Amino acid sequence: MNDLEELVQAAVADFAAAGTPAQLEDAKARYTGKSGRVTELLKGMAALSAEEKKTRGAAINETKRYIESALTERRQALAEAQLEAQLRAEALDVTLPGRQAGQGGLHPVSRTLERIEQIFGSMGFDVADGPEIETDWYSFTALNNPENHPARSMQDTFYVDMQDEAGRPLCLRPHTSPMQVRYARQHAATHAATDPLPEIRVIAPGRTYRVDSDATHSPMFHQCEGLWIGENVSFKDLKAVFSDFFRTFFETDDLQLRFRPSFFPFTEPSAEVDIAFAQGPLKGRWLEVAGSGQVHPNVVRNFGLDPERYIGFAFGMGPDRLTMLRYGVNDLRLFFDGDLRFLSQFQ
Ligand code: DAH
């Protein structure tokens, strides 16, 4: 076998070994590329006589043609193999059953919110909705939380790089409590001519935001605010409302309630509300479910009402927490990851 036949054989073997179009192009470069072996042979002809150039030149050209046709063949083979693999991968099995249009369902937290609205609705509470991008004034100042007061740091807020029409700073509301003030002011204005003012009884469920993230805190979470104001509304009423609510919500009368002294700028006195189940996996453990208290006179004044005359209570509870307790889920993040394998269990 002469050197040219050997070269053809080496090229054919190299091409066959190339498993992908990219590898094949690399192999091609080793032969017919700028410094490939065929190109080198052609350059080497400069030293030959005119007679030798003729025969050697013709032989090298023939070699080149062989190599090129081997290359074309291999290119086609690779393209066909690729097409076949693709067809195999995309094969349609017409014997498989068709895909059903999936049926959606309510998110477990939405179920809780519906339950809360239904239960409070049955106790005569209105349901109010309000903005999630809220002024600093409604979020803090109106709630007896003065500017630069350290109590503001109880809620690590997301500030928004915008202002409202009056030039007031805006934030993502860190709680639903601004809705107390919005609703009460509107109520007071609507019924300005009625004396005494019809009682305010409202809940305001919705999304709230804080710079917070772990197994039991999410930067976006839900709250449900509650407010009951009248001429003679007391802590006794708050206790009755909460007892009824939690027993109905958890479908058990075997449930204890306790009020633990606490601090909120917008209530005085303030209390955390804990519940304990008499049965089940959480039996006997005190679980914090809400903050509450008698609305502070300064806040009642911001409602546009006379605190000497109107009094009542407010509360804020966590529907996410209630959902976790009701379904026995221990990681809050699961609710907001959007994983259908988790969410579809609640349908
Ligand atoms: N806004 C409070 C919080 O986010 C919860 C709260 C406590 C709301 C007491 C109230 C209340 O209306 O009276 O922690």
mmCIF file of N, CA and C and ligand atoms in Angstrom, residues 143 154-155 174-178 180 208 210 221 223-227 238 263-272 288 290-295 313-317, ligand 1:
data_model
loop_
_atom_site.group_PDB
_atom_site.id
_atom_site.type_symbol
_atom_site.label_atom_id
_atom_site.label_comp_id
_atom_site.label_asym_id
_atom_site.label_seq_id
_atom_site.Cartn_x
_atom_site.Cartn_y
_atom_site.Cartn_z
ATOM 1 N N LEU A 143 -51.565 54.267 63.412
ATOM 2 C CA LEU A 143 -51.732 53.196 64.392
ATOM 3 C C LEU A 143 -50.900 53.472 65.647
ATOM 4 N N MET A 154 -40.611 46.298 65.032
ATOM 5 C CA MET A 154 -41.318 45.019 65.195
ATOM 6 C C MET A 154 -41.685 44.472 63.819
ATOM 7 N N GLN A 155 -41.797 45.379 62.873
ATOM 8 C CA GLN A 155 -42.151 44.973 61.517
ATOM 9 C C GLN A 155 -41.121 45.495 60.540
ATOM 10 N N PRO A 174 -46.951 45.845 56.115
ATOM 11 C CA PRO A 174 -46.372 44.763 56.915
ATOM 12 C C PRO A 174 -47.422 44.055 57.774
ATOM 13 N N HIS A 175 -48.625 44.567 57.764
ATOM 14 C CA HIS A 175 -49.739 43.931 58.467
ATOM 15 C C HIS A 175 -51.037 44.452 57.856
ATOM 16 N N THR A 176 -52.157 43.833 58.244
ATOM 17 C CA THR A 176 -53.440 44.279 57.691
ATOM 18 C C THR A 176 -54.054 45.380 58.556
ATOM 19 N N SER A 177 -53.342 45.767 59.627
ATOM 20 C CA SER A 177 -53.909 46.772 60.540
ATOM 21 C C SER A 177 -54.260 48.113 59.884
ATOM 22 N N PRO A 178 -53.552 48.556 58.809
ATOM 23 C CA PRO A 178 -53.981 49.814 58.179
ATOM 24 C C PRO A 178 -55.457 49.786 57.788
ATOM 25 N N GLN A 180 -57.930 48.730 59.481
ATOM 26 C CA GLN A 180 -58.762 49.213 60.602
ATOM 27 C C GLN A 180 -59.090 50.673 60.371
ATOM 28 N N THR A 208 -49.683 40.290 53.207
ATOM 29 C CA THR A 208 -48.838 41.241 53.917
ATOM 30 C C THR A 208 -47.383 40.858 53.671
ATOM 31 N N ARG A 210 -43.087 41.180 54.858
ATOM 32 C CA ARG A 210 -42.006 41.560 55.782
ATOM 33 C C ARG A 210 -40.693 40.955 55.346
ATOM 34 N N PHE A 221 -46.927 36.864 53.341
ATOM 35 C CA PHE A 221 -47.765 35.980 54.152
ATOM 36 C C PHE A 221 -49.143 36.616 54.269
ATOM 37 N N GLN A 223 -52.585 37.834 56.573
ATOM 38 C CA GLN A 223 -53.119 38.216 57.872
ATOM 39 C C GLN A 223 -54.608 38.449 57.722
ATOM 40 N N CYS A 224 -55.279 38.383 58.847
ATOM 41 C CA CYS A 224 -56.674 38.803 58.831
ATOM 42 C C CYS A 224 -56.874 39.731 60.018
ATOM 43 N N GLU A 225 -57.204 40.959 59.697
ATOM 44 C CA GLU A 225 -57.430 41.971 60.719
ATOM 45 C C GLU A 225 -58.891 41.896 61.149
ATOM 46 N N GLY A 226 -59.147 42.269 62.364
ATOM 47 C CA GLY A 226 -60.528 42.333 62.822
ATOM 48 C C GLY A 226 -60.727 43.588 63.646
ATOM 49 N N LEU A 227 -61.916 44.155 63.574
ATOM 50 C CA LEU A 227 -62.197 45.367 64.352
ATOM 51 C C LEU A 227 -63.671 45.385 64.739
ATOM 52 N N LEU A 238 -64.564 40.292 72.912
ATOM 53 C CA LEU A 238 -63.447 39.740 72.149
ATOM 54 C C LEU A 238 -63.271 38.262 72.472
ATOM 55 N N PHE A 263 -47.583 43.633 74.012
ATOM 56 C CA PHE A 263 -47.573 45.051 73.649
ATOM 57 C C PHE A 263 -47.800 45.239 72.146
ATOM 58 N N PHE A 264 -48.711 46.104 71.800
ATOM 59 C CA PHE A 264 -48.834 46.628 70.437
ATOM 60 C C PHE A 264 -49.096 48.119 70.581
ATOM 61 N N PRO A 265 -48.516 48.933 69.727
ATOM 62 C CA PRO A 265 -48.703 50.385 69.900
ATOM 63 C C PRO A 265 -50.160 50.795 69.736
ATOM 64 N N PHE A 266 -50.910 50.012 68.946
ATOM 65 C CA PHE A 266 -52.268 50.436 68.592
ATOM 66 C C PHE A 266 -53.336 49.912 69.539
ATOM 67 N N THR A 267 -52.938 49.151 70.558
ATOM 68 C CA THR A 267 -53.923 48.659 71.525
ATOM 69 C C THR A 267 -53.407 48.854 72.943
ATOM 70 N N GLU A 268 -54.333 49.030 73.856
ATOM 71 C CA GLU A 268 -53.981 49.171 75.270
ATOM 72 C C GLU A 268 -55.198 48.837 76.105
ATOM 73 N N PRO A 269 -55.209 47.752 76.872
ATOM 74 C CA PRO A 269 -54.157 46.745 76.958
ATOM 75 C C PRO A 269 -54.089 45.859 75.708
ATOM 76 N N SER A 270 -52.967 45.163 75.566
ATOM 77 C CA SER A 270 -52.774 44.266 74.421
ATOM 78 C C SER A 270 -52.588 42.838 74.915
ATOM 79 N N ALA A 271 -52.934 41.906 74.063
ATOM 80 C CA ALA A 271 -52.779 40.496 74.449
ATOM 81 C C ALA A 271 -52.478 39.632 73.233
ATOM 82 N N GLU A 272 -51.669 38.610 73.452
ATOM 83 C CA GLU A 272 -51.521 37.568 72.443
ATOM 84 C C GLU A 272 -52.573 36.525 72.776
ATOM 85 N N GLU A 288 -49.652 30.133 69.643
ATOM 86 C CA GLU A 288 -50.008 31.541 69.454
ATOM 87 C C GLU A 288 -50.741 31.696 68.125
ATOM 88 N N ALA A 290 -53.006 34.743 67.472
ATOM 89 C CA ALA A 290 -53.418 36.112 67.125
ATOM 90 C C ALA A 290 -52.857 37.125 68.112
ATOM 91 N N GLY A 291 -52.800 38.379 67.649
ATOM 92 C CA GLY A 291 -52.527 39.502 68.534
ATOM 93 C C GLY A 291 -53.836 40.266 68.665
ATOM 94 N N SER A 292 -54.029 40.922 69.801
ATOM 95 C CA SER A 292 -55.317 41.597 69.970
ATOM 96 C C SER A 292 -55.206 42.663 71.049
ATOM 97 N N GLY A 293 -56.267 43.379 71.233
ATOM 98 C CA GLY A 293 -56.280 44.345 72.319
ATOM 99 C C GLY A 293 -57.405 45.351 72.170
ATOM 100 N N GLN A 294 -57.500 46.195 73.217
ATOM 101 C CA GLN A 294 -58.494 47.257 73.158
ATOM 102 C C GLN A 294 -57.878 48.409 72.382
ATOM 103 N N VAL A 295 -58.612 48.906 71.402
ATOM 104 C CA VAL A 295 -58.034 49.909 70.493
ATOM 105 C C VAL A 295 -57.625 51.157 71.269
ATOM 106 N N PHE A 313 -62.382 46.549 70.285
ATOM 107 C CA PHE A 313 -61.153 45.769 70.194
ATOM 108 C C PHE A 313 -60.775 45.517 68.740
ATOM 109 N N ALA A 314 -59.508 45.176 68.602
ATOM 110 C CA ALA A 314 -58.997 44.814 67.280
ATOM 111 C C ALA A 314 -58.171 43.552 67.443
ATOM 112 N N PHE A 315 -57.995 42.869 66.364
ATOM 113 C CA PHE A 315 -57.114 41.692 66.417
ATOM 114 C C PHE A 315 -56.508 41.465 65.042
ATOM 115 N N GLY A 316 -55.402 40.733 65.059
ATOM 116 C CA GLY A 316 -54.773 40.355 63.796
ATOM 117 C C GLY A 316 -54.343 38.920 63.925
ATOM 118 N N MET A 317 -54.814 38.078 62.986
ATOM 119 C CA MET A 317 -54.392 36.682 63.091
ATOM 120 C C MET A 317 -53.768 36.202 61.792
HETATM 121 N N1 DAH B 1 -50.657 43.964 63.434
HETATM 122 C C1 DAH B 1 -50.146 43.035 64.422
HETATM 123 C C2 DAH B 1 -48.972 42.285 63.821
HETATM 124 O O1 DAH B 1 -48.814 42.284 62.659
HETATM 125 C C3 DAH B 1 -51.201 42.081 64.819
HETATM 126 C C4 DAH B 1 -52.226 42.747 65.639
HETATM 127 C C5 DAH B 1 -52.102 42.796 67.009
HETATM 128 C C6 DAH B 1 -53.324 43.336 65.065
HETATM 129 C C7 DAH B 1 -53.035 43.407 67.806
HETATM 130 C C8 DAH B 1 -54.280 43.972 65.852
HETATM 131 C C9 DAH B 1 -54.109 43.988 67.226
HETATM 132 O O2 DAH B 1 -55.338 44.541 65.339
HETATM 133 O O3 DAH B 1 -55.059 44.571 67.989
HETATM 134 O O4 DAH B 1 -48.212 41.704 64.551
#
